[in-house]
PDB file of C-alpha atoms and ligand atoms in Angstrom:
ATOM      1  CA  MET A   1     -12.395  17.618   9.724  1.00 62.00           C
ATOM      2  CA  THR A   2     -15.424  18.044   7.480  1.00 85.00           C
ATOM      3  CA  GLN A   3     -13.061  19.397   4.841  1.00 93.00           C
ATOM      4  CA  PHE A   4     -10.911  16.254   5.035  1.00 95.00           C
ATOM      5  CA  LEU A   5     -13.940  13.975   4.800  1.00 96.00           C
ATOM      6  CA  ASN A   6     -15.167  15.976   1.811  1.00 96.00           C
ATOM      7  CA  ILE A   7     -11.859  15.333   0.033  1.00 96.00           C
ATOM      8  CA  LEU A   8     -12.354  11.598   0.581  1.00 97.00           C
ATOM      9  CA  LYS A   9     -15.972  11.780  -0.548  1.00 96.00           C
ATOM     10  CA  ASP A  10     -15.366  13.931  -3.624  1.00 96.00           C
ATOM     11  CA  ARG A  11     -12.370  12.058  -5.044  1.00 97.00           C
ATOM     12  CA  ARG A  12     -13.267  10.248  -8.243  1.00 97.00           C
ATOM     13  CA  SER A  13     -11.241   8.196 -10.670  1.00 98.00           C
ATOM     14  CA  ILE A  14     -10.169  10.534 -13.471  1.00 98.00           C
ATOM     15  CA  ARG A  15      -9.234   9.031 -16.844  1.00 98.00           C
ATOM     16  CA  LYS A  16      -8.844  12.227 -18.953  1.00 98.00           C
ATOM     17  CA  TYR A  17      -6.268  14.909 -18.207  1.00 98.00           C
ATOM     18  CA  LYS A  18      -5.225  18.293 -19.521  1.00 97.00           C
ATOM     19  CA  THR A  19      -1.909  18.291 -21.337  1.00 95.00           C
ATOM     20  CA  ASP A  20      -0.408  20.692 -18.730  1.00 97.00           C
ATOM     21  CA  PRO A  21       2.636  19.176 -17.041  1.00 97.00           C
ATOM     22  CA  VAL A  22       2.403  18.434 -13.316  1.00 98.00           C
ATOM     23  CA  SER A  23       4.232  21.084 -11.301  1.00 98.00           C
ATOM     24  CA  GLU A  24       7.321  19.968  -9.383  1.00 98.00           C
ATOM     25  CA  GLU A  25       5.689  21.222  -6.181  1.00 98.00           C
ATOM     26  CA  HIS A  26       2.634  19.021  -6.714  1.00 98.00           C
ATOM     27  CA  LEU A  27       4.737  16.037  -7.741  1.00 98.00           C
ATOM     28  CA  ASN A  28       6.829  16.355  -4.580  1.00 98.00           C
ATOM     29  CA  GLN A  29       3.698  16.517  -2.429  1.00 98.00           C
ATOM     30  CA  LEU A  30       2.346  13.331  -4.025  1.00 98.00           C
ATOM     31  CA  ILE A  31       5.632  11.600  -3.298  1.00 98.00           C
ATOM     32  CA  GLU A  32       5.505  12.840   0.311  1.00 98.00           C
ATOM     33  CA  ALA A  33       1.994  11.405   0.593  1.00 98.00           C
ATOM     34  CA  VAL A  34       3.437   7.988  -0.196  1.00 98.00           C
ATOM     35  CA  GLN A  35       6.430   8.541   2.079  1.00 98.00           C
ATOM     36  CA  CYS A  36       4.296   9.248   5.170  1.00 98.00           C
ATOM     37  CA  SER A  37       2.028   6.216   4.686  1.00 98.00           C
ATOM     38  CA  GLN A  38       1.575   3.761   7.510  1.00 98.00           C
ATOM     39  CA  SER A  39       2.708   0.189   6.870  1.00 98.00           C
ATOM     40  CA  TRP A  40       3.076  -3.137   8.640  1.00 97.00           C
ATOM     41  CA  ALA A  41       5.828  -2.669  11.316  1.00 97.00           C
ATOM     42  CA  ASN A  42       6.863   0.383   9.280  1.00 98.00           C
ATOM     43  CA  THR A  43       8.150  -1.933   6.532  1.00 98.00           C
ATOM     44  CA  GLN A  44       7.619   0.699   3.779  1.00 98.00           C
ATOM     45  CA  CYS A  45       7.918  -1.941   1.079  1.00 98.00           C
ATOM     46  CA  TRP A  46       6.981   0.498  -1.715  1.00 98.00           C
ATOM     47  CA  GLU A  47       9.050   1.714  -4.660  1.00 98.00           C
ATOM     48  CA  LEU A  48       7.686   4.448  -6.891  1.00 98.00           C
ATOM     49  CA  ILE A  49       8.658   4.899 -10.535  1.00 98.00           C
ATOM     50  CA  VAL A  50       7.659   8.317 -11.868  1.00 98.00           C
ATOM     51  CA  VAL A  51       7.153   7.866 -15.605  1.00 98.00           C
ATOM     52  CA  LYS A  52       7.141  11.023 -17.718  1.00 98.00           C
ATOM     53  CA  ASP A  53       8.869   9.749 -20.883  1.00 98.00           C
ATOM     54  CA  PRO A  54       6.217   9.538 -23.662  1.00 98.00           C
ATOM     55  CA  GLU A  55       7.891   6.462 -25.185  1.00 98.00           C
ATOM     56  CA  ILE A  56       7.794   4.544 -21.912  1.00 98.00           C
ATOM     57  CA  LYS A  57       4.181   5.584 -21.317  1.00 98.00           C
ATOM     58  CA  LYS A  58       3.310   4.357 -24.819  1.00 98.00           C
ATOM     59  CA  LYS A  59       4.945   1.017 -24.090  1.00 98.00           C
ATOM     60  CA  LEU A  60       3.164   0.793 -20.741  1.00 98.00           C
ATOM     61  CA  ARG A  61      -0.163   1.318 -22.466  1.00 98.00           C
ATOM     62  CA  GLN A  62       0.574  -1.773 -24.534  1.00 98.00           C
ATOM     63  CA  THR A  63       0.494  -3.766 -21.288  1.00 98.00           C
ATOM     64  CA  VAL A  64      -3.085  -2.621 -20.623  1.00 98.00           C
ATOM     65  CA  PRO A  65      -5.966  -4.370 -22.439  1.00 98.00           C
ATOM     66  CA  GLU A  66      -7.849  -2.048 -24.823  1.00 98.00           C
ATOM     67  CA  GLN A  67     -11.095  -2.914 -23.007  1.00 98.00           C
ATOM     68  CA  ASN A  68      -9.689  -1.412 -19.835  1.00 98.00           C
ATOM     69  CA  PRO A  69     -11.215   2.088 -19.491  1.00 98.00           C
ATOM     70  CA  GLY A  70      -7.960   3.251 -17.915  1.00 98.00           C
ATOM     71  CA  SER A  71      -5.903   2.282 -20.973  1.00 98.00           C
ATOM     72  CA  PRO A  72      -5.703   5.700 -22.759  1.00 98.00           C
ATOM     73  CA  ALA A  73      -4.790   7.434 -19.492  1.00 98.00           C
ATOM     74  CA  VAL A  74      -1.632   5.337 -19.191  1.00 98.00           C
ATOM     75  CA  GLU A  75      -0.327   6.888 -22.408  1.00 98.00           C
ATOM     76  CA  LYS A  76      -1.858  10.348 -22.194  1.00 98.00           C
ATOM     77  CA  ALA A  77      -1.510  11.415 -18.564  1.00 98.00           C
ATOM     78  CA  PRO A  78       1.443  13.780 -17.993  1.00 98.00           C
ATOM     79  CA  ILE A  79       2.697  11.413 -15.277  1.00 98.00           C
ATOM     80  CA  VAL A  80       2.200   7.720 -14.643  1.00 98.00           C
ATOM     81  CA  PHE A  81       3.262   6.342 -11.280  1.00 98.00           C
ATOM     82  CA  ALA A  82       4.254   2.705 -11.408  1.00 98.00           C
ATOM     83  CA  LEU A  83       3.790   1.536  -7.854  1.00 98.00           C
ATOM     84  CA  CYS A  84       6.044  -1.399  -7.078  1.00 98.00           C
ATOM     85  CA  GLY A  85       6.390  -3.478  -3.956  1.00 98.00           C
ATOM     86  CA  LYS A  86       9.035  -5.659  -2.404  1.00 98.00           C
ATOM     87  CA  ALA A  87       7.441  -9.048  -1.816  1.00 95.00           C
ATOM     88  CA  LYS A  88       7.873 -11.068   1.395  1.00 96.00           C
ATOM     89  CA  THR A  89       8.801  -8.179   3.673  1.00 97.00           C
ATOM     90  CA  SER A  90       5.543  -6.750   4.995  1.00 97.00           C
ATOM     91  CA  GLY A  91       4.045  -9.277   7.406  1.00 97.00           C
ATOM     92  CA  TYR A  92       7.333 -11.182   7.461  1.00 97.00           C
ATOM     93  CA  ILE A  93       9.872 -11.609  10.256  1.00 96.00           C
ATOM     94  CA  ASN A  94      13.280 -13.098   9.446  1.00 94.00           C
ATOM     95  CA  GLY A  95      12.020 -14.101   6.009  1.00 93.00           C
ATOM     96  CA  GLU A  96       9.052 -16.056   7.434  1.00 95.00           C
ATOM     97  CA  PRO A  97       5.395 -15.047   7.249  1.00 95.00           C
ATOM     98  CA  HIS A  98       4.326 -13.897  10.700  1.00 96.00           C
ATOM     99  CA  LEU A  99       0.575 -13.986  10.154  1.00 92.00           C
ATOM    100  CA  LYS A 100      -2.066 -16.297   8.737  1.00 92.00           C
ATOM    101  CA  SER A 101      -2.727 -13.808   5.950  1.00 91.00           C
ATOM    102  CA  GLY A 102       0.866 -14.003   4.636  1.00 94.00           C
ATOM    103  CA  ASP A 103       2.210 -11.090   2.623  1.00 96.00           C
ATOM    104  CA  TRP A 104       0.826  -7.672   3.636  1.00 97.00           C
ATOM    105  CA  MET A 105       2.506  -5.899   0.695  1.00 98.00           C
ATOM    106  CA  MET A 106      -0.787  -5.367  -1.123  1.00 98.00           C
ATOM    107  CA  TYR A 107      -2.364  -3.913   1.997  1.00 98.00           C
ATOM    108  CA  ASP A 108       0.475  -1.458   2.548  1.00 98.00           C
ATOM    109  CA  LEU A 109       0.571  -0.441  -1.089  1.00 98.00           C
ATOM    110  CA  GLY A 110      -3.186   0.099  -0.991  1.00 98.00           C
ATOM    111  CA  ILE A 111      -2.755   2.576   1.842  1.00 98.00           C
ATOM    112  CA  ALA A 112       0.074   4.363   0.010  1.00 98.00           C
ATOM    113  CA  THR A 113      -2.082   4.486  -3.126  1.00 98.00           C
ATOM    114  CA  GLN A 114      -5.000   6.002  -1.291  1.00 98.00           C
ATOM    115  CA  ASN A 115      -2.769   8.638   0.308  1.00 98.00           C
ATOM    116  CA  LEU A 116      -1.407   9.521  -3.125  1.00 98.00           C
ATOM    117  CA  CYS A 117      -4.839   9.649  -4.788  1.00 98.00           C
ATOM    118  CA  ASN A 118      -6.487  11.680  -2.035  1.00 98.00           C
ATOM    119  CA  THR A 119      -3.576  14.133  -1.900  1.00 98.00           C
ATOM    120  CA  ALA A 120      -3.778  14.506  -5.677  1.00 98.00           C
ATOM    121  CA  HIS A 121      -7.454  15.329  -5.378  1.00 98.00           C
ATOM    122  CA  ALA A 122      -6.803  17.849  -2.597  1.00 98.00           C
ATOM    123  CA  LEU A 123      -4.269  19.539  -4.935  1.00 98.00           C
ATOM    124  CA  GLY A 124      -6.835  19.798  -7.746  1.00 98.00           C
ATOM    125  CA  MET A 125      -5.384  16.828  -9.607  1.00 98.00           C
ATOM    126  CA  GLY A 126      -6.934  13.587 -10.795  1.00 98.00           C
ATOM    127  CA  THR A 127      -5.720   9.994 -10.721  1.00 98.00           C
ATOM    128  CA  VAL A 128      -6.947   6.525 -11.551  1.00 98.00           C
ATOM    129  CA  VAL A 129      -5.600   3.263 -10.201  1.00 98.00           C
ATOM    130  CA  VAL A 130      -4.993   0.817 -13.046  1.00 98.00           C
ATOM    131  CA  GLY A 131      -4.684  -2.727 -11.776  1.00 98.00           C
ATOM    132  CA  TRP A 132      -5.718  -4.681 -14.886  1.00 98.00           C
ATOM    133  CA  PHE A 133      -2.615  -4.974 -17.066  1.00 98.00           C
ATOM    134  CA  ASP A 134       0.136  -7.446 -17.873  1.00 98.00           C
ATOM    135  CA  HIS A 135       2.239  -7.054 -14.738  1.00 98.00           C
ATOM    136  CA  ASP A 136       5.160  -9.124 -15.996  1.00 97.00           C
ATOM    137  CA  MET A 137       5.384  -7.183 -19.257  1.00 98.00           C
ATOM    138  CA  ALA A 138       5.336  -3.887 -17.348  1.00 98.00           C
ATOM    139  CA  LYS A 139       8.002  -5.223 -15.004  1.00 98.00           C
ATOM    140  CA  LYS A 140      10.268  -5.927 -17.975  1.00 98.00           C
ATOM    141  CA  GLN A 141       9.653  -2.568 -19.609  1.00 98.00           C
ATOM    142  CA  LEU A 142      10.395  -0.700 -16.399  1.00 98.00           C
ATOM    143  CA  LYS A 143      13.486  -2.799 -15.627  1.00 98.00           C
ATOM    144  CA  VAL A 144      12.144  -3.739 -12.203  1.00 98.00           C
ATOM    145  CA  PRO A 145      14.623  -6.074 -10.463  1.00 97.00           C
ATOM    146  CA  PRO A 146      13.773  -9.571  -9.172  1.00 96.00           C
ATOM    147  CA  GLY A 147      12.069  -9.612  -5.778  1.00 95.00           C
ATOM    148  CA  TYR A 148       9.914  -6.604  -6.675  1.00 97.00           C
ATOM    149  CA  GLU A 149       6.518  -6.535  -8.404  1.00 97.00           C
ATOM    150  CA  VAL A 150       4.733  -3.813 -10.350  1.00 98.00           C
ATOM    151  CA  ILE A 151       1.393  -3.696  -8.559  1.00 98.00           C
ATOM    152  CA  SER A 152      -0.416  -0.773 -10.155  1.00 98.00           C
ATOM    153  CA  LEU A 153      -0.075   2.007 -12.686  1.00 98.00           C
ATOM    154  CA  ILE A 154      -1.471   5.336 -11.521  1.00 99.00           C
ATOM    155  CA  PRO A 155      -1.862   7.979 -14.236  1.00 98.00           C
ATOM    156  CA  ALA A 156      -2.026  11.479 -12.755  1.00 98.00           C
ATOM    157  CA  GLY A 157      -2.623  14.984 -14.063  1.00 98.00           C
ATOM    158  CA  TYR A 158      -4.993  17.916 -14.010  1.00 98.00           C
ATOM    159  CA  PRO A 159      -8.536  16.670 -14.716  1.00 98.00           C
ATOM    160  CA  ASP A 160     -10.182  17.256 -18.079  1.00 97.00           C
ATOM    161  CA  GLN A 161     -13.415  15.578 -17.032  1.00 93.00           C
ATOM    162  CA  LYS A 162     -15.736  15.384 -14.079  1.00 91.00           C
ATOM    163  CA  GLY A 163     -15.680  11.904 -12.592  1.00 86.00           C
ATOM    164  CA  LYS A 164     -18.931   9.979 -12.308  1.00 86.00           C
ATOM    165  CA  SER A 165     -20.098   9.156  -8.792  1.00 89.00           C
ATOM    166  CA  PRO A 166     -20.475   5.404  -8.519  1.00 92.00           C
ATOM    167  CA  GLN A 167     -22.930   4.049  -6.008  1.00 95.00           C
ATOM    168  CA  ARG A 168     -21.532   3.044  -2.631  1.00 96.00           C
ATOM    169  CA  ARG A 169     -22.981   0.436  -0.302  1.00 97.00           C
ATOM    170  CA  GLU A 170     -25.372   1.708   2.329  1.00 98.00           C
ATOM    171  CA  ILE A 171     -23.680   2.012   5.721  1.00 98.00           C
ATOM    172  CA  GLU A 172     -26.128  -0.412   7.368  1.00 97.00           C
ATOM    173  CA  SER A 173     -25.152  -3.068   4.830  1.00 98.00           C
ATOM    174  CA  PHE A 174     -21.533  -3.334   6.057  1.00 98.00           C
ATOM    175  CA  VAL A 175     -21.395  -2.043   9.641  1.00 98.00           C
ATOM    176  CA  HIS A 176     -21.987  -4.697  12.287  1.00 98.00           C
ATOM    177  CA  GLU A 177     -22.583  -3.984  15.947  1.00 97.00           C
ATOM    178  CA  ASP A 178     -20.527  -5.987  18.407  1.00 98.00           C
ATOM    179  CA  ILE A 179     -20.659  -9.215  16.366  1.00 98.00           C
ATOM    180  CA  PHE A 180     -20.849  -9.923  12.612  1.00 97.00           C
TER     181      PHE A 180
HETATM  182  C1  FMN B 201      -7.184  -1.984  -6.887  1.00 59.63           C
HETATM  183  C2  FMN B 201      -7.883  -1.166  -7.950  1.00 59.63           C
HETATM  184  C3  FMN B 201      -7.719  -1.502  -9.285  1.00 59.63           C
HETATM  185  C4  FMN B 201      -8.361  -0.731 -10.272  1.00 59.63           C
HETATM  186  N1  FMN B 201      -8.125  -1.038 -11.599  1.00 59.63           N
HETATM  187  C5  FMN B 201      -8.678  -0.254 -12.549  1.00 59.63           C
HETATM  188  C6  FMN B 201      -8.359  -0.489 -13.916  1.00 59.63           C
HETATM  189  O1  FMN B 201      -7.611  -1.399 -14.281  1.00 59.63           O
HETATM  190  N2  FMN B 201      -8.934   0.339 -14.845  1.00 59.63           N
HETATM  191  C7  FMN B 201      -9.757   1.387 -14.488  1.00 59.63           C
HETATM  192  O2  FMN B 201     -10.203   2.115 -15.380  1.00 59.63           O
HETATM  193  N3  FMN B 201     -10.059   1.633 -13.178  1.00 59.63           N
HETATM  194  C8  FMN B 201      -9.543   0.844 -12.217  1.00 59.63           C
HETATM  195  N4  FMN B 201      -9.804   1.102 -10.892  1.00 59.63           N
HETATM  196  C9  FMN B 201     -10.689   2.217 -10.528  1.00 59.63           C
HETATM  197  C10 FMN B 201     -12.055   1.719 -10.032  1.00 59.63           C
HETATM  198  O3  FMN B 201     -12.806   1.268 -11.130  1.00 59.63           O
HETATM  199  C11 FMN B 201     -12.775   2.864  -9.293  1.00 59.63           C
HETATM  200  O4  FMN B 201     -12.009   3.232  -8.176  1.00 59.63           O
HETATM  201  C12 FMN B 201     -14.176   2.462  -8.822  1.00 59.63           C
HETATM  202  O5  FMN B 201     -15.023   2.249  -9.927  1.00 59.63           O
HETATM  203  C13 FMN B 201     -14.803   3.529  -7.926  1.00 59.63           C
HETATM  204  O6  FMN B 201     -14.827   4.783  -8.601  1.00 59.63           O
HETATM  205  P1  FMN B 201     -14.153   6.079  -7.955  1.00 59.63           P
HETATM  206  O7  FMN B 201     -12.664   5.814  -7.882  1.00 59.63           O
HETATM  207  O8  FMN B 201     -14.479   7.212  -8.879  1.00 59.63           O
HETATM  208  O9  FMN B 201     -14.727   6.268  -6.590  1.00 59.63           O
HETATM  209  C14 FMN B 201      -9.185   0.352  -9.903  1.00 59.63           C
HETATM  210  C15 FMN B 201      -9.329   0.680  -8.547  1.00 59.63           C
HETATM  211  C16 FMN B 201      -8.686  -0.062  -7.589  1.00 59.63           C
HETATM  212  C17 FMN B 201      -8.827   0.354  -6.138  1.00 59.63           C
END
């Protein structure tokens, strides 16, 4: 248990990777981490594009603003996951939103992302979620069909840096007892 919590605590966003390719065994485990994710009514609205082609990675980088610290990683990481989602399925019944909060796709993809990133860390790998990019341009480049969105790019590889530990909120500042 402590070991699991330590994996969660020690994971950092990694934006520089060794050039070593990701082993097939590790890649398969990262994919399994997405596969076993929980989701609204088991909707599993995710689609995962595993980008290894240097030309496609280069093009994907062009969708990321230069000011984004994750920009170089999108071109240089040995693998970039493009996490896509099928809109209007999670949180929907018979094509109608079932809940006040509408589409739960982002929620479900967030869980899948965290499973992937924590598993990567447990395997000695590093990842960073890149959410600031031109989503429509990436969608075109990756030939994503209508009805699906590219939600995030997740470069992954073996770390070539130690991630900085950003400050987290104090527990007392967000935990409420019984009522808000
Ligand atoms: C939804 C989401 C979008 C993010 N987008 C970016 C991004 O576009 N570029 C980047 O460098 N990091 C991005 N990050 C990484 C965060 O900056 C990082 O997780 C945060 O600073 C905490 O650091 P840690 O991951 O090392 O704990 C994103 C993270 C999340 C969860």
